[in-house]
Short mmCIF file of C-alpha atoms in Angstrom, two decimals:
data_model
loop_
_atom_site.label_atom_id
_atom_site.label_comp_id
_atom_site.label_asym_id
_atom_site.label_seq_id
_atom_site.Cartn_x
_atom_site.Cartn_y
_atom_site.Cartn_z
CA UNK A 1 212.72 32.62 106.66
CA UNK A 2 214.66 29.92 108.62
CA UNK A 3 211.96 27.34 108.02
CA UNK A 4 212.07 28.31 104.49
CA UNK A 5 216.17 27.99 103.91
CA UNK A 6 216.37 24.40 106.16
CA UNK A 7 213.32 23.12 102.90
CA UNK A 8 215.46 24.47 100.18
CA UNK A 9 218.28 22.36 102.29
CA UNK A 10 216.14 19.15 102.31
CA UNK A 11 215.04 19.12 98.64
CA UNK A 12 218.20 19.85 97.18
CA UNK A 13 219.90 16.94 99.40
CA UNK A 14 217.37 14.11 98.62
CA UNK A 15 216.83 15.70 94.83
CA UNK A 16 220.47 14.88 94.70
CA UNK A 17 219.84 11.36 96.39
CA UNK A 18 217.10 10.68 93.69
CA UNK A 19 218.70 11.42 90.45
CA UNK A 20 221.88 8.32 91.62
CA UNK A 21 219.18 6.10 92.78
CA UNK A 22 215.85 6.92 90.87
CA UNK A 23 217.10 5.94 86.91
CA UNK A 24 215.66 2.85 86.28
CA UNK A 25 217.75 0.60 83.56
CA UNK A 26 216.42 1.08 80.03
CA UNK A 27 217.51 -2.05 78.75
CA UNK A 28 214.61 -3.45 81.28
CA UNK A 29 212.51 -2.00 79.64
CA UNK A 30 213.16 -3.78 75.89
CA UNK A 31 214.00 -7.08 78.19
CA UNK A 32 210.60 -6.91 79.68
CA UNK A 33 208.65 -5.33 76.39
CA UNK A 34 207.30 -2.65 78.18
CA UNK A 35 204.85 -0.89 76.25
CA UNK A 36 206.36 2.58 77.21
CA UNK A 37 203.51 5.04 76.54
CA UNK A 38 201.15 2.66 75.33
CA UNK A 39 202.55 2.04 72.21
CA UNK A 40 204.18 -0.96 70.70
CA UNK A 41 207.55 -1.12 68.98
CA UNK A 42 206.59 0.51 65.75
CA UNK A 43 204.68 3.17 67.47
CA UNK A 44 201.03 2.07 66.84
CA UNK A 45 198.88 2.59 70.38
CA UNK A 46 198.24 -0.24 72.49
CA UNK A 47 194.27 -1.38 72.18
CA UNK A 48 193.09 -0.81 75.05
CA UNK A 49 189.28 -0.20 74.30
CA UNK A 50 186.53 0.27 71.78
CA UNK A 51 184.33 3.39 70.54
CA UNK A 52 181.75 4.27 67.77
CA UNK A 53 182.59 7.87 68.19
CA UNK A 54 184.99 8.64 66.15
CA UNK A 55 188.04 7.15 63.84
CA UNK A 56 191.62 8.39 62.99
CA UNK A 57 193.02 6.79 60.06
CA UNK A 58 196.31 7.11 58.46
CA UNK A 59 197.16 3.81 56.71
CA UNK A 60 194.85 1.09 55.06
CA UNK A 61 195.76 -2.61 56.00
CA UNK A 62 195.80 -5.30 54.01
CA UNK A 63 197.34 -8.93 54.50
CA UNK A 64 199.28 -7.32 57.20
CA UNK A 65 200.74 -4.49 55.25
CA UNK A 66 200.12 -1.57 56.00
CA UNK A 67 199.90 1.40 53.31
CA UNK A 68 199.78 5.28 54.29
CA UNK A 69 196.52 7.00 53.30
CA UNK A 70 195.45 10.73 53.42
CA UNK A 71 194.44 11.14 56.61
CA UNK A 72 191.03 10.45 57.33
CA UNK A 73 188.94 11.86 60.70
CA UNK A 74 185.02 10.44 61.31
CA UNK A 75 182.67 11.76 63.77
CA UNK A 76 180.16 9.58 64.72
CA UNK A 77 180.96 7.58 61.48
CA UNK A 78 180.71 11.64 59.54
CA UNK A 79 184.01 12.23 57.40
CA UNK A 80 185.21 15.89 59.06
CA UNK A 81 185.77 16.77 55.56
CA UNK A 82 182.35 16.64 54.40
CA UNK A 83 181.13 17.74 57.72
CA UNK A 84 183.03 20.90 57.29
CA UNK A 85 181.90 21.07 53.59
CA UNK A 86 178.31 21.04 54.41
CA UNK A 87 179.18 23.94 57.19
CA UNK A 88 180.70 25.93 54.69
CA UNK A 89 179.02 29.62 55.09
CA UNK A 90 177.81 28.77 59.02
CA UNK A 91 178.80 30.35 62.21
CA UNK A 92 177.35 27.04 64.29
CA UNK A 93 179.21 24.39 62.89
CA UNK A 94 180.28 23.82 66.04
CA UNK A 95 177.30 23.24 67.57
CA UNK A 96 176.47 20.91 65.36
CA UNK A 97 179.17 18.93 65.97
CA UNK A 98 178.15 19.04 69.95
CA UNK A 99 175.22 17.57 69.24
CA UNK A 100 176.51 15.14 67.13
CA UNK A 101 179.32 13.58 69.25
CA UNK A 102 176.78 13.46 72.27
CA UNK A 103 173.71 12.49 70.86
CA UNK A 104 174.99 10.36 67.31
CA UNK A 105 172.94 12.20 64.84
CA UNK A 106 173.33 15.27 63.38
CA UNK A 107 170.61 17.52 64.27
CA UNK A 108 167.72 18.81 62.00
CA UNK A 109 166.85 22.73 61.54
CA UNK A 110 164.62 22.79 64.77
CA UNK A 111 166.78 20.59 66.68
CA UNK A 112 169.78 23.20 66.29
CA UNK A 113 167.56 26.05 67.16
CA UNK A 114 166.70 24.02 70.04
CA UNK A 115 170.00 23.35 70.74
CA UNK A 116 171.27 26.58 70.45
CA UNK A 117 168.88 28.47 72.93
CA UNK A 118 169.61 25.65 75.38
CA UNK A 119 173.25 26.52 74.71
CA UNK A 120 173.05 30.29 75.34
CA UNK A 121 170.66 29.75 78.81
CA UNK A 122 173.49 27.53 80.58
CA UNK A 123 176.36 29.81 78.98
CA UNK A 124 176.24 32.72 81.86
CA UNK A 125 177.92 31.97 84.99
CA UNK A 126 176.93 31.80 88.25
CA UNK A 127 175.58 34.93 90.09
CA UNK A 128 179.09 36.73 91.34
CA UNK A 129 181.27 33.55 89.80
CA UNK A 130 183.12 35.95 87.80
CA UNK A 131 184.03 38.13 90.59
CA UNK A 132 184.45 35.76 93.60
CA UNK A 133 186.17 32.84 91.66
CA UNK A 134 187.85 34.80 88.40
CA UNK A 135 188.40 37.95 89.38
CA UNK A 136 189.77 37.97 92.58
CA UNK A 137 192.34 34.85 92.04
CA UNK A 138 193.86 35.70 88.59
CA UNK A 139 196.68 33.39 87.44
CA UNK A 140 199.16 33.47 84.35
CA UNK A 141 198.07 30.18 83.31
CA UNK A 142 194.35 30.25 82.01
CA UNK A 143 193.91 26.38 81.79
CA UNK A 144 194.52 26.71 85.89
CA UNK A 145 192.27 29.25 85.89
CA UNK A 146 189.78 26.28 83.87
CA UNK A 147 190.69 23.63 86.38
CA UNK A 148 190.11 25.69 89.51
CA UNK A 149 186.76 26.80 87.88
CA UNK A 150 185.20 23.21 86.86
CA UNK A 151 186.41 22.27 90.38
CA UNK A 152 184.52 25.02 92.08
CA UNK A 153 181.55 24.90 89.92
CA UNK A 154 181.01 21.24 91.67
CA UNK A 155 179.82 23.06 94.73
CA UNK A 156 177.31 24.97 92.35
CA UNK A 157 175.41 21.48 91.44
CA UNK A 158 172.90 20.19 93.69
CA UNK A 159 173.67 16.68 93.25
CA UNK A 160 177.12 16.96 91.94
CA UNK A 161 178.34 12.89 92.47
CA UNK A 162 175.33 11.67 90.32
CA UNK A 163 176.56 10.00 87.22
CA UNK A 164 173.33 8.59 86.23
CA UNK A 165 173.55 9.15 82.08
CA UNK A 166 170.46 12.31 81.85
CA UNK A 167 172.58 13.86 84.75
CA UNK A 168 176.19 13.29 83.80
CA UNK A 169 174.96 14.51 80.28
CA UNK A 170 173.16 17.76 81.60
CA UNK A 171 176.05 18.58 83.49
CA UNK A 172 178.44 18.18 80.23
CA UNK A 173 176.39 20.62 78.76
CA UNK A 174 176.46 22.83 80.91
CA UNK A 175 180.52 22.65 81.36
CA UNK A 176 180.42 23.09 77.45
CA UNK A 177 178.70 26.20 77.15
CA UNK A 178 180.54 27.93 80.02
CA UNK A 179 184.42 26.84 78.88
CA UNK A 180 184.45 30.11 76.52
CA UNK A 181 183.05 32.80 79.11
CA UNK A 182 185.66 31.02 81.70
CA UNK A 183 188.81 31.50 79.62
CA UNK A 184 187.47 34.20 78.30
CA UNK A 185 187.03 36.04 82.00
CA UNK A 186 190.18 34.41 82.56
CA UNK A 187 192.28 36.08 80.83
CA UNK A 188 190.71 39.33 80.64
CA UNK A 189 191.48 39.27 84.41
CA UNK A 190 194.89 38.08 83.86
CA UNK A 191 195.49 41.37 81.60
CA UNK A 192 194.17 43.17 84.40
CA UNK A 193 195.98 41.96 87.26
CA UNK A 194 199.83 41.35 85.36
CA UNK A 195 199.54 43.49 82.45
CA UNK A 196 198.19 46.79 84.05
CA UNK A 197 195.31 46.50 81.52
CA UNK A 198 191.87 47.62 81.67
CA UNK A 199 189.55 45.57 82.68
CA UNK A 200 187.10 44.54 80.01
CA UNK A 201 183.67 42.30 80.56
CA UNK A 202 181.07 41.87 77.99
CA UNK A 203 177.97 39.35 78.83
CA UNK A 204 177.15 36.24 76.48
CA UNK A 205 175.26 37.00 74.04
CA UNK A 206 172.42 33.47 73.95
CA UNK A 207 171.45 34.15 70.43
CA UNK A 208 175.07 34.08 69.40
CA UNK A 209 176.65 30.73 68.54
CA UNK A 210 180.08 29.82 70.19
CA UNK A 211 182.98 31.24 68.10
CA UNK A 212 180.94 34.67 67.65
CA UNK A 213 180.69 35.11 71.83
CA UNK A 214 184.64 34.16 71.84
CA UNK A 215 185.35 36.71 69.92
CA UNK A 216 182.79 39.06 71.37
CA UNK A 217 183.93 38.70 74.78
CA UNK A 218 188.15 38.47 74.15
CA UNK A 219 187.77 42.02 72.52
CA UNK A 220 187.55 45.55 73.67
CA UNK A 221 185.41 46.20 70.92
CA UNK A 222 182.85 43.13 70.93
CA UNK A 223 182.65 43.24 66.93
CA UNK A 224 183.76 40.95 64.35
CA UNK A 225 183.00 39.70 60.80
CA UNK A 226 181.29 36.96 59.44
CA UNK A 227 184.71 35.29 58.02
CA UNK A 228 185.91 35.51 61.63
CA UNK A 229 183.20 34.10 63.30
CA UNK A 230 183.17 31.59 60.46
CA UNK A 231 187.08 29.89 60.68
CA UNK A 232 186.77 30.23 64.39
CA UNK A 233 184.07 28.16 63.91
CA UNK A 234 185.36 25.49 61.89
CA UNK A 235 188.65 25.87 64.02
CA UNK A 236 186.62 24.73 66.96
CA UNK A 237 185.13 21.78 65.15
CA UNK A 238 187.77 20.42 63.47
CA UNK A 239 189.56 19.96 67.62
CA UNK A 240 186.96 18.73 68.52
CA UNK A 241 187.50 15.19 68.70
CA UNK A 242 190.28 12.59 67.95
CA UNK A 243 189.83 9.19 69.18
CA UNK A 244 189.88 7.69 72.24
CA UNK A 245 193.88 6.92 72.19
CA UNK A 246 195.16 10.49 72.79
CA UNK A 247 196.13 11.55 76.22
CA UNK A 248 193.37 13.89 77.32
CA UNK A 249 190.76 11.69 76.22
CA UNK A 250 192.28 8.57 77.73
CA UNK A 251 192.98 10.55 80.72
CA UNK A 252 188.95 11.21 80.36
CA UNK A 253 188.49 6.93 80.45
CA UNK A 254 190.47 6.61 83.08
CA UNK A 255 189.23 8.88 85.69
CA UNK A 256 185.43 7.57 84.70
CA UNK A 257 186.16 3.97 85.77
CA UNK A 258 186.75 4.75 89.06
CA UNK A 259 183.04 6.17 89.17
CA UNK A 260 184.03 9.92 90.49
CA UNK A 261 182.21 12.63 89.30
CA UNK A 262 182.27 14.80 86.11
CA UNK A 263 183.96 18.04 87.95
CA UNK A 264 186.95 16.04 88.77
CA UNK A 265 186.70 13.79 85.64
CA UNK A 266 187.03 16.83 83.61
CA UNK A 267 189.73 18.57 85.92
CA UNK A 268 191.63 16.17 85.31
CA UNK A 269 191.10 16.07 81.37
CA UNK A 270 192.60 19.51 81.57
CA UNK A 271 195.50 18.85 83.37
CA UNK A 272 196.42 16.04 80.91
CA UNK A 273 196.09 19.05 77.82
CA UNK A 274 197.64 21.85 79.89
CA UNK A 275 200.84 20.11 78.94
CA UNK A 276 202.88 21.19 76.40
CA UNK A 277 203.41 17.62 74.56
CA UNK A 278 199.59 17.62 74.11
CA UNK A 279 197.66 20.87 73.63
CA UNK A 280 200.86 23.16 73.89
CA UNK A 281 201.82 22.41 70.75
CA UNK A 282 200.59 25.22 68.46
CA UNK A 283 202.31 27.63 70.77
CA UNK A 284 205.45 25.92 70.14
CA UNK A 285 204.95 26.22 66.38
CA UNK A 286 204.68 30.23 67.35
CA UNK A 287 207.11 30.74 69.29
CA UNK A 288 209.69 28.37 66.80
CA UNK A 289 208.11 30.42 63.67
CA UNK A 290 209.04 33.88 65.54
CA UNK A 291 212.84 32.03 66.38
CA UNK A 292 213.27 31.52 62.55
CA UNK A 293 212.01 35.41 61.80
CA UNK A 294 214.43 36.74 64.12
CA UNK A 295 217.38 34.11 62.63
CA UNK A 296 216.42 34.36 58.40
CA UNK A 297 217.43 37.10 56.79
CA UNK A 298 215.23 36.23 54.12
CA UNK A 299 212.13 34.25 54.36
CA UNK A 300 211.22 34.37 51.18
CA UNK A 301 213.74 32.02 50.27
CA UNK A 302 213.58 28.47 49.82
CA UNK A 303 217.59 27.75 50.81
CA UNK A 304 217.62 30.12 53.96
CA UNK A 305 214.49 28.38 55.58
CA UNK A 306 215.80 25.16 54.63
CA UNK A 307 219.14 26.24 56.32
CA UNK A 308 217.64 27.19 59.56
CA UNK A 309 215.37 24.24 59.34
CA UNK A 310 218.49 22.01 59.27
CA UNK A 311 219.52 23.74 62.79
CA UNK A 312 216.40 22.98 64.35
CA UNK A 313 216.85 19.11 63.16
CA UNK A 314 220.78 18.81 64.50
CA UNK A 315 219.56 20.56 67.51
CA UNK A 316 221.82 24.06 66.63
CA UNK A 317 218.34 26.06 66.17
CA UNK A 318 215.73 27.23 68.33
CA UNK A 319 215.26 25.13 71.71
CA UNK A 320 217.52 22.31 70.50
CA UNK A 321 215.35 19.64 70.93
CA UNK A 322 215.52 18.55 67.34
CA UNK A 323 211.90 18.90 66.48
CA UNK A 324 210.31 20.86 63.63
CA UNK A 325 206.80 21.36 65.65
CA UNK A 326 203.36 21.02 63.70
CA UNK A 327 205.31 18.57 61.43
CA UNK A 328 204.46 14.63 61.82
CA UNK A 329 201.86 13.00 63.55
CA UNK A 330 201.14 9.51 65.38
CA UNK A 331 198.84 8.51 62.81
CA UNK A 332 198.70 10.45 59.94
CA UNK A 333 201.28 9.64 57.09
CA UNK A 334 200.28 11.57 53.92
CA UNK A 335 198.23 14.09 55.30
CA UNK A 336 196.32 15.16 58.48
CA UNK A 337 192.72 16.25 57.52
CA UNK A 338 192.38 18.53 60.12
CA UNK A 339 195.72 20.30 58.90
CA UNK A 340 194.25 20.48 55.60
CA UNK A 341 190.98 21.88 56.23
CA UNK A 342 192.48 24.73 58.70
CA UNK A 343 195.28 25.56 55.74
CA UNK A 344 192.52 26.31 53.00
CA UNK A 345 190.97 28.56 55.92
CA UNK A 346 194.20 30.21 56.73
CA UNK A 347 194.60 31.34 53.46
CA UNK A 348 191.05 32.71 53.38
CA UNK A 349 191.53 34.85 56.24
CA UNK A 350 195.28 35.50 55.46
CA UNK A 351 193.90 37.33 51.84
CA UNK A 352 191.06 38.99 53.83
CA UNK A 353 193.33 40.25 56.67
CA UNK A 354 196.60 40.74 54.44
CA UNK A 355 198.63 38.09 56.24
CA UNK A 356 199.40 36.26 52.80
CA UNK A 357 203.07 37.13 53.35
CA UNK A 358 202.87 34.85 56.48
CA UNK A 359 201.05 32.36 55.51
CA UNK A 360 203.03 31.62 52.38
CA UNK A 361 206.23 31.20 55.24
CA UNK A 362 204.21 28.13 57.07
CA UNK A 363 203.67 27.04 53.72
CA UNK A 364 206.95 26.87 52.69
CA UNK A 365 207.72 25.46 56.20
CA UNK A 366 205.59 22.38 55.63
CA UNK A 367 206.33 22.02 52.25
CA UNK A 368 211.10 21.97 52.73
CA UNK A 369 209.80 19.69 56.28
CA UNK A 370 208.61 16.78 54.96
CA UNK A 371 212.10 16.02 52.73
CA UNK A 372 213.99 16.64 55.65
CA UNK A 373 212.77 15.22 58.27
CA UNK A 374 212.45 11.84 56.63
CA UNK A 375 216.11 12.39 54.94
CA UNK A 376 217.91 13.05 58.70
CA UNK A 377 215.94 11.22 60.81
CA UNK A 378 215.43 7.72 58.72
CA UNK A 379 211.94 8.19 59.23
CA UNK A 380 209.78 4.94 57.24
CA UNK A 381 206.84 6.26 56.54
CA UNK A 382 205.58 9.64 55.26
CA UNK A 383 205.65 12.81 56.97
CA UNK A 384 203.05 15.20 57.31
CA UNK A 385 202.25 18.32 58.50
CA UNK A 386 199.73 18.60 61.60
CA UNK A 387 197.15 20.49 62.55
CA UNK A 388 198.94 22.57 65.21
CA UNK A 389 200.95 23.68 61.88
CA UNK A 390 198.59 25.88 61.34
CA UNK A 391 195.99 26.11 64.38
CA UNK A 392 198.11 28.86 66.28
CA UNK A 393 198.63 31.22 63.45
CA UNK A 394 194.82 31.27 62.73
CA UNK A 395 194.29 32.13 66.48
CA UNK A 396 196.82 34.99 65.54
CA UNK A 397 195.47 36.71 62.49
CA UNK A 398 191.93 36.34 64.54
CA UNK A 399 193.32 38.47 67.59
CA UNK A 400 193.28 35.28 69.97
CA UNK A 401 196.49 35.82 72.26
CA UNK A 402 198.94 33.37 73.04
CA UNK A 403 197.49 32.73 76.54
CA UNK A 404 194.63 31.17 75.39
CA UNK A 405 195.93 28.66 72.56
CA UNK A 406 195.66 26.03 74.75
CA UNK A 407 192.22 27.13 76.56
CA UNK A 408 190.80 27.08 72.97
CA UNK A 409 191.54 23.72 72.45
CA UNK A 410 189.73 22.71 75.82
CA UNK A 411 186.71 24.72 74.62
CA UNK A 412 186.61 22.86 71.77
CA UNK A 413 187.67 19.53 72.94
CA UNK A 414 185.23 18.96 76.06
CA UNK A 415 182.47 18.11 73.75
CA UNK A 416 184.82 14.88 72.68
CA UNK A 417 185.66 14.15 76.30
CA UNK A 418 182.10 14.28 77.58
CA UNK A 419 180.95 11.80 74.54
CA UNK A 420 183.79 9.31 75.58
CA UNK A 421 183.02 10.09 79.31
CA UNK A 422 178.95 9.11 78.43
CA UNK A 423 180.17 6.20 76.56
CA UNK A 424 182.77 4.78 78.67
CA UNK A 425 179.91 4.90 81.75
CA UNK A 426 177.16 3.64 79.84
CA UNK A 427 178.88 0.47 78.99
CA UNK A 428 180.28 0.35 82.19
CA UNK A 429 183.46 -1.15 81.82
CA UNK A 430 186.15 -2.07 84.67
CA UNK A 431 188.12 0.29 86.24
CA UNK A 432 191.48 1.07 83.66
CA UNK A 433 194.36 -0.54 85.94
CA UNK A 434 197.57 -1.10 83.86
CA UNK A 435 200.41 -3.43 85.47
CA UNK A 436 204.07 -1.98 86.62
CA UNK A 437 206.95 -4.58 87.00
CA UNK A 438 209.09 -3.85 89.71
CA UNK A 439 212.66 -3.47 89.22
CA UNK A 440 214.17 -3.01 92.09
CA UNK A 441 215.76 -4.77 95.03
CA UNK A 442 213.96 -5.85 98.27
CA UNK A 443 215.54 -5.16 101.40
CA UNK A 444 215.78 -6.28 105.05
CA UNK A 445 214.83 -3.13 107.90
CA UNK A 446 217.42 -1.36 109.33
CA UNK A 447 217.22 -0.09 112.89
CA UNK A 448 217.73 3.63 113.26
CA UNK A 449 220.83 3.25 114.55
CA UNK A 450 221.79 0.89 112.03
CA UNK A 451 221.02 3.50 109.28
CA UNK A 452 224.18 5.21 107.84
CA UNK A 453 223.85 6.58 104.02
#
C-alpha cells in the first residue's frame, strides 16, 4: 500500500511538471508547415504512397479546381455500388469481397464454393483456445480481447516470422475467418464474467457464410432470417475497405516496412481502430442519438431536433464537443456511398422489424445536419452524412450489442488490411520514417548537486 501511495505521489508531481513544460508552441507548427496529421492546409491527406486496391473519391479535378461529386468507393477498380447491386439477395457478399481485395478478381461460382469451405475449415479455434485464452481472461473491451488473441495465436503458427507472400497470405486467411468466433467468444465471456449472464457457446457452422455464424454464435437462440443474414452481410462489405490513407490501414503500412510479422502487424491495426476517432464512431452516433431521446420532447418534429441539434453545435448538448457524429467526412462532399447503401438497408430491416419510427429520426437527423453544420461552422464544401450515421443503428435493430460495434468493424476490415499488408510487402518499399523538427532548447549537464528545479 505504501509503494502504491509514494507512485500516485510521483505521477501526479511530474504530470504536473509536464503539462508547464510539455506544450509545444502552435504557431511552430504553421511557421514550419507541419503537416499535422498528414494532411495539408485544406485538409486533403499527404501522398504518401500508391495502391490499385481501392479508391475514395469525393470531388472531380479539373484545371486545378476541384468540384464535389457523390461519393464514389472502388474495390479492386469494382464500384461498391454495383458490387452490392449484384449481391443483392446473397448471404456471401462478403466473401466475395475477401477474395476480391486479396486475390483482384472476383471469384467465379466454383471459386466461391471453394472459397467458402476453405473459409469454414480455418474458422474454429484452436483446441482449448476458447477456454485457456477467452474464457479465463475476460475483459470489458472486446477489441483487447482481439489484440491479446492475434498476439497469442502467433505461438499457434509453426513458422510465425515468415512473410514470404503464400505464407503471409495463408496466415491472413486464417486471421479472417477466426475474427467473428473471437469477438464473438469474447463477449459472450464478457456477459458471463461482468454481467452475471449465462454462458452461451455455439460452434461455427463451415457451411455457413460469415454474417449468418455472427449472428448464430452472438445469440442464445442461434436462429435468424434471411434479411438478417443478408444486411449483415452487406454491412460487412461495405467496411470493408477504404483506401490506404485512413489510420488503421496506414497503421497496417507502417508496421509492414519494418518486416515484423503479421500477428503484430495486425495487433497493431487494431489498436489504431480501437480508438474512438476511428472505429468508435458509430457508438458515438448511439450514444448522442439516445442523449437527444432523453432531451426532445418530440422527435417527430423538425424544429425540436433542429433545436437540440443547435446545442450539440455551440457545445450546450450532449458531450460538448461540438460535433454532430456520423455527419461529414474527409473525403466525401455530396454523399458517402457507403452511407447510402447501408440507409436503403436500414429502412429494409427497419419495415421488417418495425423500427420505421427510428429510422425516420436518423433521417431527419441527416437531413436538418447538413444546413447547419455548413451555416455555423463556415464549412466550404458540402456536408454529408457518413456511414457510421447509420452503421450502429443497423447493428441495433440486428441484436448486435454495443460492445461489439467496434469488433465488427475489425471483422470486416482485416480483409482490407491484409490486401494492403500483401501489397505493401510485395513491392517492398522502404521502411515509412516521417521527419520531427525539434523545438526545443539544448542544454549543458548539470551535476547532481547542481540540480535544483
Amino acid at each position: 500500500m505504501e509503494s502504491f501511495m509514494d507512485l500516485e505521489k510521483l505521477v501526479k508531481r511530474y504530470t504536473e511538471r509536464i503539462s508547464v513544460t510539455g506544450n509545444i508552441d502552435q504557431s511552430l507548427y504553421k511557421k514550419y508547415d507541419v503537416k499535422r496529421g498528414l494532411r495539408d492546409s485544406d485538409g486533403r491527406g499527404v501522398l504518401t504512397g500508391l495502391t490499385e486496391i481501392s479508391d475514395v473519391s469525393g470531388f472531380r479535378e479539373k484545371n486545378g479546381k476541384r468540384t464535389p461529386i457523390d461519393g464514389e468507393l472502388y474495390y479492386q477498380g469494382y464500384n461498391v455500388k454495383e458490387l452490392v447491386e449484384g449481391f443483392k439477395g446473397s448471404k456471401h457478399g462478403f466473401e466475395e469481397t475477401i477474395f476480391l481485395l486479396l486475390f483482384g478478381e472476383l471469384p467465379t461460382e466454383t471459386e466461391l464454393n471453394e472459397f467458402m469451405k476453405i473459409m469454414g475449415r480455418l474458422r474454429p479455434l484452436p483446441e482449448n483456445f476458447n477456454r485457456d485464452i477467452i474464457l479465463k481472461t475476460p475483459s470489458r473491451n472486446i477489441m483487447n480481447v482481439l489484440e491479446r488473441c492475434v498476439l497469442t495465436l502467433y505461438s499457434y503458427d509453426d513458422n510465425p516470422d515468415d512473410i514470404s507472400l503464400r505464407h503471409v497470405l495463408a496466415q491472413s486467411l486464417s486471421l479472417i475467418a477466426r475474427f467473428p468466433v473471437i469477438s464473438a467468444y469474447g463477449y459472450q465471456s464478457y456477459r458471463h464474467r461482468f454481467m452475471d449472464s449465462s454462458l452461451v457457446i455455439h460452434r461455427p457452422k463451415p457451411e455457413l457464410s460469415t454474417a449468418e455464424n455472427i449472428l448464430r454464435l452472438l445469440r442464445p437462440d442461434p436462429s435468424f432470417t434471411d434479411l438478417e443474414a443478408q444486411v449483415l452481410d452487406i454491412c460487412l462489405v461495405v467496411h470493408a475497405e477504404h483506401g490506404g490513407g485512413n489510420n488503421s490501414t496506414f497503421t497496417t503500412h507502417v508496421i509492414s516496412t519494418t518486416g515484423t510479422d503479421t500477428y503484430s502487424t495486425v495487433a497493431g491495426s487494431l489498436g489504431s481502430l480501437k480508438g474512438p476517432k476511428h472505429g468508435g464512431a458509430n457508438l458515438k452516433v448511439q450514444q448522442m442519438v439516445a442523449d437527444l431521446k432523453a432531451n426532445v420532447q418530440n422527435i417527430d418534429s423538425d424544429e425540436e431536433v433542429q433545436s437540440y441539434l443547435e446545442k450539440i453545435i455551440k457545445k450546450e448538448a450532449f458531450d460538448k464537443t461540438g460535433l454532430i457524429y456520423g455527419m461529414g467526412h474527409a473525403v466525401y462532399t455530396l454523399s458517402d456511398p457507403r452511407a447510402v447503401v447501408l440507409k436503403e438497408y436500414a429502412r429494409k430491416l427497419s419495415e421488417a422489424e418495425g423500427f420505421m419510427k427510428e429510422f425516420e429520426l436518423y433521417d431527419r437527423i441527416e437531413r436538418l445536419a447538413k444546413d447547419l453544420i455548413c451555416n455555423n461552422r463556415n464549412v466550404h464544401k458540402p456536408v454529408c452524412a457518413n456511414v457510421d450515421l447509420y452503421s450502429g443503428f443497423v447493428y441495433s435493430v440486428l441484436k448486435i450489442p454495443v460492445e461489439l460495434f467496434t469488433p465488427m468493424f475489425a471483422i470486416a476490415r482485416i480483409p482490407g488490411w491484409s490486401a494492403h499488408r500483401i501489397e505493401e510487402l510485395s513491392n517492398k518499399g522502404k521502411i515509412i520514417r516521417p521527419a520531427y523538427k525539434y523545438v526545443g532548447e539544448h542544454r549543458e549537464y548539470l551535476p547532481m548537486e547542481e540540480r535544483n528545479w
